[in-house]
C-alpha positions as CSV (number, residue, x, y, z in Angstrom):
1,M,49.0,35.4,88.6
2,P,48.4,38.7,85.3
3,D,47.1,41.6,87.3
4,R,44.5,41.8,85.1
5,T,43.2,40.1,83.6
6,L,39.8,40.0,80.9
7,I,37.6,36.1,80.3
8,L,36.1,36.6,77.1
9,G,33.3,34.2,76.2
10,G,29.2,32.9,75.5
11,A,26.4,32.3,77.6
12,R,26.8,29.6,79.5
13,S,30.6,28.6,78.8
14,G,32.1,28.3,81.7
15,K,33.7,32.3,81.8
16,S,32.7,32.8,85.9
17,V,33.8,29.6,86.3
18,A,36.8,30.5,85.3
19,A,37.0,34.1,87.0
20,E,36.9,32.0,90.5
21,R,39.2,29.3,89.3
22,L,41.6,32.3,88.6
23,L,41.0,34.4,92.4
24,A,41.6,30.2,94.1
25,D,44.8,31.2,95.8
26,F,43.6,34.8,97.2
27,P,41.4,33.8,100.3
28,D,39.5,37.7,100.7
29,V,38.4,38.4,96.9
30,L,35.6,41.1,96.1
31,Y,33.8,39.7,94.1
32,V,31.5,42.2,91.6
33,A,28.1,41.3,91.5
34,T,26.4,43.5,88.3
35,G,23.3,41.8,87.5
36,G,21.4,44.2,90.0
37,D,17.4,42.6,91.6
38,D,15.5,40.9,89.5
39,S,12.8,40.0,93.0
40,G,10.5,37.6,91.7
41,S,12.5,35.7,89.0
42,D,13.7,32.3,90.1
43,E,14.7,31.4,87.3
44,W,17.8,34.3,88.2
45,A,16.9,32.9,91.7
46,A,18.8,29.6,90.7
47,R,21.3,31.7,88.9
48,V,22.5,33.3,91.6
49,A,22.7,30.7,94.2
50,K,25.0,28.7,91.9
51,H,27.3,31.6,91.8
52,Q,27.1,32.1,95.6
53,A,27.7,28.0,96.1
54,R,30.9,27.8,94.5
55,R,32.5,30.8,96.0
56,P,34.0,30.2,98.4
57,A,33.4,32.3,102.6
58,T,35.9,34.4,102.3
59,W,34.8,36.0,99.1
60,G,33.2,39.4,99.7
61,L,30.4,40.2,97.7
62,I,28.9,43.1,95.9
63,E,25.9,44.1,94.0
64,T,26.7,47.3,92.4
65,V,28.2,48.8,88.3
66,D,29.4,51.9,89.8
67,L,32.9,50.1,89.1
68,V,35.6,53.3,89.1
69,P,35.9,54.2,92.6
70,L,35.9,50.2,93.6
71,L,38.6,50.2,90.5
72,A,40.3,53.8,92.0
73,S,40.3,52.1,95.6
74,P,42.9,49.5,97.5
75,G,42.2,46.4,98.4
76,P,42.0,42.7,98.1
77,P,41.8,40.5,94.1
78,L,38.1,41.6,92.7
79,L,35.8,39.5,90.1
80,I,33.6,41.5,88.1
81,D,31.0,39.6,86.5
82,C,29.7,40.4,84.6
83,L,30.8,43.6,82.4
84,T,27.8,42.5,80.2
85,L,25.3,43.2,82.8
86,W,27.3,46.5,83.6
87,L,27.3,47.7,80.2
88,S,23.0,46.8,80.1
89,R,22.3,49.1,83.4
90,T,24.9,52.0,82.5
91,M,23.0,51.7,79.4
92,D,19.0,52.1,81.6
93,A,20.1,54.6,83.8
94,L,21.6,56.9,81.3
95,Q,17.9,56.5,79.6
96,I,19.7,55.0,77.0
97,W,17.6,53.1,75.5
98,S,14.1,55.4,74.6
99,D,17.2,58.0,72.6
100,L,19.9,56.0,70.6
101,S,21.3,59.3,70.1
102,R,22.8,59.9,73.7
103,A,24.6,56.5,72.7
104,D,28.1,58.1,73.2
105,V,27.2,59.2,77.0
106,V,27.4,55.4,78.0
107,E,31.4,55.4,75.4
108,N,32.0,57.9,78.0
109,Q,31.1,56.1,80.5
110,I,33.1,53.2,79.5
111,A,36.4,55.8,78.1
112,A,36.0,55.8,81.8
113,L,35.7,51.9,82.8
114,G,38.7,51.9,80.6
115,A,40.8,54.3,82.5
116,A,40.4,53.2,85.9
117,W,41.2,49.6,84.6
118,S,44.2,50.6,83.8
119,A,45.3,52.6,86.7
120,T,43.0,50.0,89.3
121,T,46.2,48.5,91.7
122,R,44.5,45.9,92.6
123,H,44.2,42.6,90.8
124,V,41.2,42.2,89.1
125,V,39.4,39.6,86.9
126,A,36.1,40.3,85.1
127,V,33.8,38.3,82.6
128,S,32.5,39.5,79.1
129,N,29.7,37.8,77.1
130,D,31.3,37.8,73.0
131,I,27.8,39.1,71.8
132,G,29.7,40.6,68.4
133,A,29.8,37.1,66.4
134,G,26.4,36.2,65.3
135,V,23.8,37.6,63.3
136,V,23.6,41.4,62.8
137,P,20.3,42.8,65.5
138,A,17.1,43.4,63.8
139,D,16.5,45.8,65.4
140,P,18.5,49.7,66.5
141,G,18.8,49.4,69.8
142,T,20.0,46.0,69.9
143,R,22.5,46.7,67.3
144,L,23.7,49.5,69.3
145,F,23.8,48.0,73.0
146,R,25.9,44.4,70.6
147,D,28.3,47.7,69.8
148,L,29.2,49.3,72.6
149,M,29.2,45.8,73.5
150,G,31.8,44.8,71.3
151,R,33.6,48.2,72.3
152,L,33.4,47.5,76.6
153,N,35.4,44.1,75.4
154,T,37.5,46.4,73.3
155,T,38.3,48.9,75.7
156,I,39.0,46.9,78.5
157,S,41.3,43.9,76.5
158,L,43.7,45.7,75.3
159,A,44.5,47.5,78.4
160,S,44.1,43.9,79.9
161,D,48.0,42.6,81.1
162,Q,46.0,38.7,79.3
163,A,42.7,38.0,77.8
164,L,40.9,34.6,77.5
165,Y,38.6,32.8,75.5
166,T,36.5,30.5,77.1
167,I,34.8,28.0,75.1
168,A,32.4,24.8,75.9
169,G,34.9,25.0,79.8
170,R,37.6,25.3,77.9
171,T,39.4,29.2,78.2
172,L,42.5,29.9,75.6
173,P,45.0,32.4,75.6
174,L,44.4,35.1,73.5
175,T,47.5,36.4,71.7
């Protein structure tokens, strides 16, 4: 298995299942959930429960967006699910939505993540949404998010040993 793999696809395309399959032979994977806590949302709780039910009991779990230290430290393989939520939560934490002119701060975070991804000694698989193929969003904040998501996916893809695209449960190599 390649050391660094990015799996892209649309919403509900099977990206997470594909990532879990890639790491199925490793008993001690650390699942990195970037979604955060959406307390009180039955829909979110149901989605989390489905993910948890699929994973082997031997896999660990950490909920964080602080990916750089994880990538920099030795340890078991990482499954990062997902970079889209990482970007959204990073933009929230940096208060970019209220001041879109500060996008360079997020670009620096993307560059740091890309450098850590390139340098990691771990097996790592990341899941991310491909959101750039639709219509151009009407509002500036959503356009910025789409543009930054494209930059993030490109940064991680170009630093990966393998990039895959999942559609309708089928996973195709990107060459």
